[in-house]
Amino acid sequence: MSVMSQKLRAVDWTGNSLALIDQTVLPHRTETIQVRDVDGLVDAIQRLVVRGAPAIGAAGAYGVALAVLEGEREGWDRTQVLAAVARIRAARPTAVNLMVCVDRVLTRFDEGLDAVLAEAAAVQREDVGANRAMGAYGADWLLKRVAADRPLRVLTHCNTGALATAGWGTALGVIRELHARGQLEVVYADETRPLLQGSRLTAWELVQEGIPHYVQADGAAAGTILRGEVDAAIVGADRIAANGDTANKVGTVGVALACAYAGIPFLVAAPTTTVDLSTATGDGIHIELRGEAEVLEWSGIRTAPAGSRGHNPAFDVTPGRLVTGLVTERGVLEVSAGELPGEHLR
Ligand code: MRU
């Protein structure tokens, strides 16, 4: 285990502000921004300064403390503080962790700032523990399930590492665990258009860890899988419905379809805070639609002709019947074989 994966904290409480690694400027610059108020946090979440379902959950948890402190400075009453917290909770719609973690910390709201901070710290600590457990469960399952007399070749999409969580990583945590056990040959990291979480962030984390990898265009994934160059795909999730339907970064469902066609495992690794048992199926998941410029421009320069419109859903939904295994901190559910989260995680 490298020092980097232990120390990297996408979200860090400093005592009176939230320190966020600015994920919009990685990998070329490693900068931290200090968020001191609710407007700053909402902006950071919406611009993807902090991103990844568990990381925005942790940021939202500490956001309750930021709202309390700002309320003290500005003389807000209880209603105004709670309205500010509601804005944080609604900053992005798809990752349920944001709502779950804010709501959890709010249960301590009336006990005061210290209790709010203690709960937010528990959210953060528990996420790291969940990631470690997922790493072990996921690696065990893959090594048992994939009959290979050599280390595994794994494909992943988006970024699910220490940057996307409170530490260590979900799908990338499983990949780290395989590497630590000497059971990983190579990672195919999809670049993840349009904001390049794969080529900018996953590749950056893999470089720090010395894990062999290729960055490939998202459009290359299906061909790589069908050519037999991949033993399994493993991704994270932003919200998982009771029937196992999984919202994750746009492009994920194409990976799952290719895995099903090729007959290789498609794993989702996510803490139980990402499972939304109140949503029956993927149809009930609100998919964030982001601004057109993200797909019509590249690095601030217009690439599509004037007159083109952009369609920019940030996530897609993979049907549960394509999810071979859902790895949580409690173990692996074989969703496509009928082990549905709604029946096993209540
Ligand atoms: O838009 P993003 O970068 O926040 O999307 C992130 C993802 O889709 C991740 O795969 C998901 O949140 C899991 S992170 C452990």
GROMACS .gro file of C-alpha atoms and ligand atoms in nm:
model
  361
    1MET     CA    1   0.000   0.000   0.000
    2SER     CA    2   0.150   0.331  -0.102
    3VAL     CA    3   0.182   0.636   0.116
    4MET     CA    4  -0.022   0.831  -0.140
    5SER     CA    5  -0.338   0.626  -0.110
    6GLN     CA    6  -0.321   0.647   0.269
    7LYS     CA    7  -0.259   1.019   0.287
    8LEU     CA    8  -0.459   1.157  -0.003
    9ARG     CA    9  -0.767   1.331   0.130
   10ALA     CA   10  -0.999   1.481  -0.126
   11VAL     CA   11  -1.199   1.630   0.163
   12ASP     CA   12  -1.035   1.752   0.483
   13TRP     CA   13  -1.180   1.953   0.774
   14THR     CA   14  -0.925   2.210   0.892
   15GLY     CA   15  -1.102   2.332   1.205
   16ASN     CA   16  -1.301   2.613   1.047
   17SER     CA   17  -1.300   2.541   0.672
   18LEU     CA   18  -1.311   2.254   0.428
   19ALA     CA   19  -0.993   2.185   0.232
   20LEU     CA   20  -1.074   2.030  -0.106
   21ILE     CA   21  -0.821   1.904  -0.359
   22ASP     CA   22  -0.920   2.092  -0.675
   23GLN     CA   23  -0.995   1.801  -0.908
   24THR     CA   24  -1.057   2.035  -1.202
   25VAL     CA   25  -0.685   2.115  -1.238
   26LEU     CA   26  -0.535   1.768  -1.183
   27PRO     CA   27  -0.311   1.613  -1.303
   28HIS     CA   28  -0.109   1.916  -1.410
   29ARG     CA   29  -0.151   2.109  -1.088
   30THR     CA   30  -0.210   1.980  -0.735
   31GLU     CA   31  -0.395   2.258  -0.557
   32THR     CA   32  -0.617   2.269  -0.253
   33ILE     CA   33  -0.896   2.520  -0.213
   34GLN     CA   34  -1.035   2.633   0.123
   35VAL     CA   35  -1.413   2.644   0.135
   36ARG     CA   36  -1.547   2.869   0.412
   37ASP     CA   37  -1.913   2.912   0.327
   38VAL     CA   38  -2.214   2.739   0.180
   39ASP     CA   39  -2.201   2.921  -0.155
   40GLY     CA   40  -1.840   2.809  -0.197
   41LEU     CA   41  -1.927   2.448  -0.121
   42VAL     CA   42  -2.226   2.439  -0.357
   43ASP     CA   43  -2.006   2.587  -0.630
   44ALA     CA   44  -1.726   2.336  -0.561
   45ILE     CA   45  -1.966   2.041  -0.581
   46GLN     CA   46  -2.131   2.169  -0.900
   47ARG     CA   47  -1.801   2.245  -1.076
   48LEU     CA   48  -1.660   1.903  -0.972
   49VAL     CA   49  -1.379   2.052  -0.765
   50VAL     CA   50  -1.492   1.772  -0.535
   51ARG     CA   51  -1.665   1.482  -0.707
   52GLY     CA   52  -1.737   1.112  -0.680
   53ALA     CA   53  -2.037   0.996  -0.479
   54PRO     CA   54  -1.870   0.916  -0.143
   55ALA     CA   55  -1.648   1.227  -0.159
   56ILE     CA   56  -1.941   1.461  -0.214
   57GLY     CA   57  -2.119   1.274   0.066
   58ALA     CA   58  -1.828   1.356   0.300
   59ALA     CA   59  -1.815   1.716   0.174
   60GLY     CA   60  -2.189   1.751   0.233
   61ALA     CA   61  -2.151   1.608   0.583
   62TYR     CA   62  -1.895   1.876   0.672
   63GLY     CA   63  -2.110   2.126   0.483
   64VAL     CA   64  -2.360   2.112   0.770
   65ALA     CA   65  -2.082   2.239   0.997
   66LEU     CA   66  -1.994   2.512   0.746
   67ALA     CA   67  -2.358   2.624   0.744
   68VAL     CA   68  -2.365   2.633   1.127
   69LEU     CA   69  -2.045   2.843   1.137
   70GLU     CA   70  -2.165   3.077   0.862
   71GLY     CA   71  -2.496   3.114   1.043
   72GLU     CA   72  -2.309   3.220   1.358
   73ARG     CA   73  -2.109   3.479   1.161
   74GLU     CA   74  -2.408   3.614   0.973
   75GLY     CA   75  -2.664   3.597   1.253
   76TRP     CA   76  -2.888   3.345   1.072
   77ASP     CA   77  -3.176   3.183   1.256
   78ARG     CA   78  -3.234   2.807   1.256
   79THR     CA   79  -3.455   2.821   0.947
   80GLN     CA   80  -3.190   3.007   0.750
   81VAL     CA   81  -2.919   2.760   0.847
   82LEU     CA   82  -3.139   2.467   0.747
   83ALA     CA   83  -3.222   2.637   0.415
   84ALA     CA   84  -2.848   2.670   0.351
   85VAL     CA   85  -2.801   2.300   0.430
   86ALA     CA   86  -3.083   2.217   0.188
   87ARG     CA   87  -2.893   2.397  -0.088
   88ILE     CA   88  -2.587   2.180  -0.023
   89ARG     CA   89  -2.806   1.867  -0.023
   90ALA     CA   90  -2.944   1.960  -0.365
   91ALA     CA   91  -2.616   2.071  -0.525
   92ARG     CA   92  -2.609   1.763  -0.751
   93PRO     CA   93  -2.904   1.527  -0.795
   94THR     CA   94  -2.776   1.180  -0.881
   95ALA     CA   95  -2.534   1.061  -0.613
   96VAL     CA   96  -2.754   0.963  -0.320
   97ASN     CA   97  -2.457   0.973  -0.081
   98LEU     CA   98  -2.484   1.353  -0.073
   99MET     CA   99  -2.840   1.340   0.061
  100VAL     CA  100  -2.779   1.041   0.288
  101CYS     CA  101  -2.471   1.193   0.452
  102VAL     CA  102  -2.624   1.541   0.496
  103ASP     CA  103  -2.937   1.384   0.650
  104ARG     CA  104  -2.728   1.170   0.883
  105VAL     CA  105  -2.534   1.469   1.015
  106LEU     CA  106  -2.856   1.672   1.046
  107THR     CA  107  -2.980   1.421   1.306
  108ARG     CA  108  -2.716   1.577   1.540
  109PHE     CA  109  -2.793   1.938   1.439
  110ASP     CA  110  -2.975   2.032   1.760
  111GLU     CA  111  -2.683   1.907   1.973
  112GLY     CA  112  -2.457   2.182   1.833
  113LEU     CA  113  -2.141   2.220   1.630
  114ASP     CA  114  -1.925   1.965   1.811
  115ALA     CA  115  -2.183   1.690   1.759
  116VAL     CA  116  -2.223   1.786   1.392
  117LEU     CA  117  -1.847   1.769   1.343
  118ALA     CA  118  -1.822   1.436   1.526
  119GLU     CA  119  -2.090   1.288   1.297
  120ALA     CA  120  -1.923   1.425   0.983
  121ALA     CA  121  -1.591   1.277   1.097
  122ALA     CA  122  -1.766   0.942   1.151
  123VAL     CA  123  -1.907   0.957   0.795
  124GLN     CA  124  -1.556   1.012   0.664
  125ARG     CA  125  -1.395   0.743   0.882
  126GLU     CA  126  -1.659   0.484   0.803
  127ASP     CA  127  -1.624   0.544   0.429
  128VAL     CA  128  -1.253   0.462   0.443
  129GLY     CA  129  -1.334   0.145   0.639
  130ALA     CA  130  -1.602   0.048   0.387
  131ASN     CA  131  -1.359   0.097   0.101
  132ARG     CA  132  -1.101  -0.128   0.263
  133ALA     CA  133  -1.360  -0.400   0.315
  134MET     CA  134  -1.481  -0.369  -0.045
  135GLY     CA  135  -1.125  -0.400  -0.170
  136ALA     CA  136  -1.083  -0.735   0.004
  137TYR     CA  137  -1.429  -0.872  -0.087
  138GLY     CA  138  -1.400  -0.765  -0.449
  139ALA     CA  139  -1.049  -0.906  -0.493
  140ASP     CA  140  -1.146  -1.236  -0.328
  141TRP     CA  141  -1.453  -1.268  -0.553
  142LEU     CA  142  -1.262  -1.191  -0.873
  143LEU     CA  143  -0.978  -1.428  -0.796
  144LYS     CA  144  -1.223  -1.707  -0.723
  145ARG     CA  145  -1.453  -1.632  -1.014
  146VAL     CA  146  -1.207  -1.556  -1.296
  147ALA     CA  147  -1.027  -1.873  -1.388
  148ALA     CA  148  -0.689  -1.736  -1.492
  149ASP     CA  149  -0.349  -1.876  -1.413
  150ARG     CA  150  -0.200  -1.527  -1.440
  151PRO     CA  151  -0.265  -1.184  -1.289
  152LEU     CA  152  -0.588  -1.016  -1.402
  153ARG     CA  153  -0.653  -0.751  -1.667
  154VAL     CA  154  -0.924  -0.518  -1.547
  155LEU     CA  155  -1.117  -0.236  -1.714
  156THR     CA  156  -1.258   0.060  -1.523
  157HIS     CA  157  -1.459   0.370  -1.609
  158CYS     CA  158  -1.446   0.717  -1.448
  159ASN     CA  159  -1.255   0.771  -1.122
  160THR     CA  160  -1.339   0.576  -0.808
  161GLY     CA  161  -1.015   0.613  -0.615
  162ALA     CA  162  -0.902   0.811  -0.312
  163LEU     CA  163  -1.005   1.129  -0.493
  164ALA     CA  164  -1.366   1.011  -0.528
  165THR     CA  165  -1.408   0.888  -0.170
  166ALA     CA  166  -1.297   0.967   0.183
  167GLY     CA  167  -0.987   0.760   0.106
  168TRP     CA  168  -0.859   0.444  -0.072
  169GLY     CA  169  -1.138   0.396  -0.327
  170THR     CA  170  -1.426   0.169  -0.426
  171ALA     CA  171  -1.365   0.004  -0.764
  172LEU     CA  172  -1.013   0.144  -0.761
  173GLY     CA  173  -0.979   0.006  -0.407
  174VAL     CA  174  -1.045  -0.345  -0.545
  175ILE     CA  175  -0.788  -0.278  -0.816
  176ARG     CA  176  -0.536  -0.159  -0.553
  177GLU     CA  177  -0.599  -0.472  -0.352
  178LEU     CA  178  -0.538  -0.696  -0.657
  179HIS     CA  179  -0.215  -0.506  -0.722
  180ALA     CA  180  -0.107  -0.540  -0.358
  181ARG     CA  181  -0.163  -0.916  -0.383
  182GLY     CA  182   0.047  -0.937  -0.701
  183GLN     CA  183  -0.265  -1.041  -0.894
  184LEU     CA  184  -0.303  -0.748  -1.133
  185GLU     CA  185  -0.148  -0.741  -1.478
  186VAL     CA  186  -0.289  -0.420  -1.618
  187VAL     CA  187  -0.576  -0.170  -1.592
  188TYR     CA  188  -0.760  -0.029  -1.893
  189ALA     CA  189  -0.878   0.312  -1.773
  190ASP     CA  190  -1.149   0.464  -1.993
  191GLU     CA  191  -1.073   0.832  -2.045
  192THR     CA  192  -1.432   0.924  -1.945
  193ARG     CA  193  -1.560   1.197  -2.172
  194PRO     CA  194  -1.642   1.477  -2.142
  195LEU     CA  195  -1.458   1.577  -1.821
  196LEU     CA  196  -1.186   1.311  -1.838
  197GLN     CA  197  -1.205   1.173  -1.485
  198GLY     CA  198  -1.037   0.857  -1.620
  199SER     CA  199  -0.742   1.007  -1.804
  200ARG     CA  200  -0.686   1.295  -1.561
  201LEU     CA  201  -0.769   1.141  -1.223
  202THR     CA  202  -0.766   0.760  -1.238
  203ALA     CA  203  -0.445   0.761  -1.441
  204TRP     CA  204  -0.292   1.010  -1.194
  205GLU     CA  205  -0.375   0.782  -0.902
  206LEU     CA  206  -0.245   0.476  -1.089
  207VAL     CA  207   0.081   0.652  -1.173
  208GLN     CA  208   0.130   0.743  -0.804
  209GLU     CA  209   0.079   0.376  -0.714
  210GLY     CA  210   0.300   0.238  -0.988
  211ILE     CA  211   0.010   0.033  -1.124
  212PRO     CA  212   0.052  -0.059  -1.493
  213HIS     CA  213  -0.228   0.084  -1.704
  214TYR     CA  214  -0.344   0.209  -2.039
  215VAL     CA  215  -0.571   0.508  -2.085
  216GLN     CA  216  -0.809   0.436  -2.369
  217ALA     CA  217  -1.087   0.633  -2.539
  218ASP     CA  218  -1.432   0.542  -2.408
  219GLY     CA  219  -1.515   0.421  -2.759
  220ALA     CA  220  -1.235   0.165  -2.737
  221ALA     CA  221  -1.380  -0.015  -2.435
  222ALA     CA  222  -1.624  -0.249  -2.612
  223GLY     CA  223  -1.363  -0.357  -2.866
  224THR     CA  224  -1.101  -0.420  -2.597
  225ILE     CA  225  -1.350  -0.637  -2.410
  226LEU     CA  226  -1.473  -0.829  -2.717
  227ARG     CA  227  -1.116  -0.898  -2.829
  228GLY     CA  228  -1.063  -1.083  -2.501
  229GLU     CA  229  -0.811  -0.836  -2.360
  230VAL     CA  230  -1.002  -0.785  -2.035
  231ASP     CA  231  -1.092  -1.040  -1.764
  232ALA     CA  232  -1.346  -0.824  -1.579
  233ALA     CA  233  -1.475  -0.469  -1.557
  234ILE     CA  234  -1.522  -0.293  -1.225
  235VAL     CA  235  -1.684   0.045  -1.177
  236GLY     CA  236  -1.832   0.257  -0.898
  237ALA     CA  237  -2.185   0.391  -0.859
  238ASP     CA  238  -2.371   0.709  -0.779
  239ARG     CA  239  -2.702   0.549  -0.686
  240ILE     CA  240  -2.817   0.188  -0.682
  241ALA     CA  241  -3.189   0.112  -0.686
  242ALA     CA  242  -3.347  -0.171  -0.485
  243ASN     CA  243  -3.349  -0.397  -0.792
  244GLY     CA  244  -2.977  -0.341  -0.859
  245ASP     CA  245  -3.015  -0.090  -1.143
  246THR     CA  246  -2.705   0.126  -1.113
  247ALA     CA  247  -2.649   0.489  -1.205
  248ASN     CA  248  -2.284   0.563  -1.276
  249LYS     CA  249  -2.079   0.789  -1.502
  250VAL     CA  250  -2.213   0.813  -1.855
  251GLY     CA  251  -2.063   0.536  -2.068
  252THR     CA  252  -2.090   0.271  -1.797
  253VAL     CA  253  -2.387   0.090  -1.952
  254GLY     CA  254  -2.192   0.036  -2.274
  255VAL     CA  255  -1.916  -0.133  -2.074
  256ALA     CA  256  -2.174  -0.354  -1.900
  257LEU     CA  257  -2.333  -0.454  -2.231
  258ALA     CA  258  -1.997  -0.546  -2.378
  259CYS     CA  259  -1.911  -0.754  -2.069
  260ALA     CA  260  -2.244  -0.939  -2.094
  261TYR     CA  261  -2.182  -1.011  -2.463
  262ALA     CA  262  -1.828  -1.130  -2.392
  263GLY     CA  263  -1.939  -1.334  -2.089
  264ILE     CA  264  -1.702  -1.166  -1.845
  265PRO     CA  265  -1.793  -1.027  -1.500
  266PHE     CA  266  -1.915  -0.671  -1.465
  267LEU     CA  267  -1.873  -0.561  -1.103
  268VAL     CA  268  -2.005  -0.252  -0.927
  269ALA     CA  269  -1.824  -0.154  -0.606
  270ALA     CA  270  -2.004   0.092  -0.380
  271PRO     CA  271  -2.064   0.142  -0.009
  272THR     CA  272  -2.416   0.079   0.121
  273THR     CA  273  -2.455   0.459   0.148
  274THR     CA  274  -2.488   0.449  -0.234
  275VAL     CA  275  -2.775   0.200  -0.224
  276ASP     CA  276  -3.111   0.378  -0.228
  277LEU     CA  277  -3.370   0.125  -0.119
  278SER     CA  278  -3.644   0.387  -0.149
  279THR     CA  279  -3.594   0.387  -0.526
  280ALA     CA  280  -3.739   0.070  -0.673
  281THR     CA  281  -3.575   0.076  -1.017
  282GLY     CA  282  -3.335   0.284  -1.222
  283ASP     CA  283  -3.630   0.465  -1.381
  284GLY     CA  284  -3.667   0.656  -1.054
  285ILE     CA  285  -3.309   0.788  -1.054
  286HIS     CA  286  -3.269   1.155  -1.142
  287ILE     CA  287  -2.990   1.176  -1.401
  288GLU     CA  288  -2.802   1.506  -1.390
  289LEU     CA  289  -2.803   1.689  -1.721
  290ARG     CA  290  -2.499   1.916  -1.737
  291GLY     CA  291  -2.424   2.219  -1.953
  292GLU     CA  292  -2.392   2.183  -2.329
  293ALA     CA  293  -2.048   2.347  -2.342
  294GLU     CA  294  -1.886   2.042  -2.178
  295VAL     CA  295  -1.952   1.838  -2.494
  296LEU     CA  296  -1.945   2.114  -2.756
  297GLU     CA  297  -1.605   2.249  -2.648
  298TRP     CA  298  -1.268   2.106  -2.562
  299SER     CA  299  -1.053   2.296  -2.315
  300GLY     CA  300  -1.259   2.611  -2.369
  301ILE     CA  301  -1.235   2.595  -2.751
  302ARG     CA  302  -1.547   2.525  -2.951
  303THR     CA  303  -1.512   2.196  -3.142
  304ALA     CA  304  -1.868   2.143  -3.269
  305PRO     CA  305  -1.997   2.379  -3.536
  306ALA     CA  306  -2.209   2.677  -3.441
  307GLY     CA  307  -2.568   2.559  -3.457
  308SER     CA  308  -2.504   2.216  -3.295
  309ARG     CA  309  -2.681   2.147  -2.968
  310GLY     CA  310  -2.512   1.942  -2.695
  311HIS     CA  311  -2.668   1.651  -2.505
  312ASN     CA  312  -2.480   1.599  -2.181
  313PRO     CA  313  -2.623   1.349  -1.931
  314ALA     CA  314  -2.358   1.302  -1.661
  315PHE     CA  315  -2.469   0.948  -1.578
  316ASP     CA  316  -2.646   0.647  -1.726
  317VAL     CA  317  -2.828   0.353  -1.571
  318THR     CA  318  -2.703  -0.003  -1.606
  319PRO     CA  319  -2.985  -0.255  -1.560
  320GLY     CA  320  -2.930  -0.477  -1.257
  321ARG     CA  321  -2.949  -0.787  -1.477
  322LEU     CA  322  -2.614  -0.680  -1.628
  323VAL     CA  323  -2.448  -0.643  -1.285
  324THR     CA  324  -2.269  -0.970  -1.216
  325GLY     CA  325  -2.162  -0.862  -0.869
  326LEU     CA  326  -2.232  -0.569  -0.637
  327VAL     CA  327  -1.944  -0.531  -0.393
  328THR     CA  328  -2.031  -0.345  -0.072
  329GLU     CA  329  -1.861  -0.339   0.269
  330ARG     CA  330  -2.087  -0.631   0.363
  331GLY     CA  331  -1.979  -0.866   0.083
  332VAL     CA  332  -2.070  -0.942  -0.278
  333LEU     CA  333  -2.427  -0.975  -0.405
  334GLU     CA  334  -2.464  -1.161  -0.735
  335VAL     CA  335  -2.732  -0.927  -0.866
  336SER     CA  336  -2.779  -1.075  -1.215
  337ALA     CA  337  -2.829  -1.415  -1.048
  338GLY     CA  338  -3.113  -1.275  -0.837
  339GLU     CA  339  -2.945  -1.143  -0.519
  340LEU     CA  340  -3.118  -0.805  -0.524
  341PRO     CA  341  -3.006  -0.523  -0.291
  342GLY     CA  342  -3.369  -0.459  -0.192
  343GLU     CA  343  -3.390  -0.809  -0.044
  344HIS     CA  344  -3.042  -0.840   0.104
  345LEU     CA  345  -2.949  -0.496   0.237
  346ARG     CA  346  -3.258  -0.384   0.431
  347MRU     O1  347  -1.945   1.331  -1.213
  347MRU     P1  348  -1.857   1.257  -1.116
  347MRU     O2  349  -1.713   1.265  -1.147
  347MRU     O3  350  -1.890   1.295  -0.974
  347MRU     O4  351  -1.902   1.105  -1.134
  347MRU     C1  352  -1.840   1.010  -1.054
  347MRU     C2  353  -1.879   0.870  -1.085
  347MRU     O5  354  -1.963   0.843  -1.167
  347MRU     C3  355  -1.816   0.763  -1.001
  347MRU     O6  356  -1.801   0.646  -1.075
  347MRU     C4  357  -1.904   0.734  -0.880
  347MRU     O7  358  -1.938   0.853  -0.813
  347MRU     C5  359  -1.838   0.643  -0.784
  347MRU     S1  360  -1.701   0.718  -0.702
  347MRU     C6  361  -1.642   0.605  -0.590
   0.00000   0.00000   0.00000
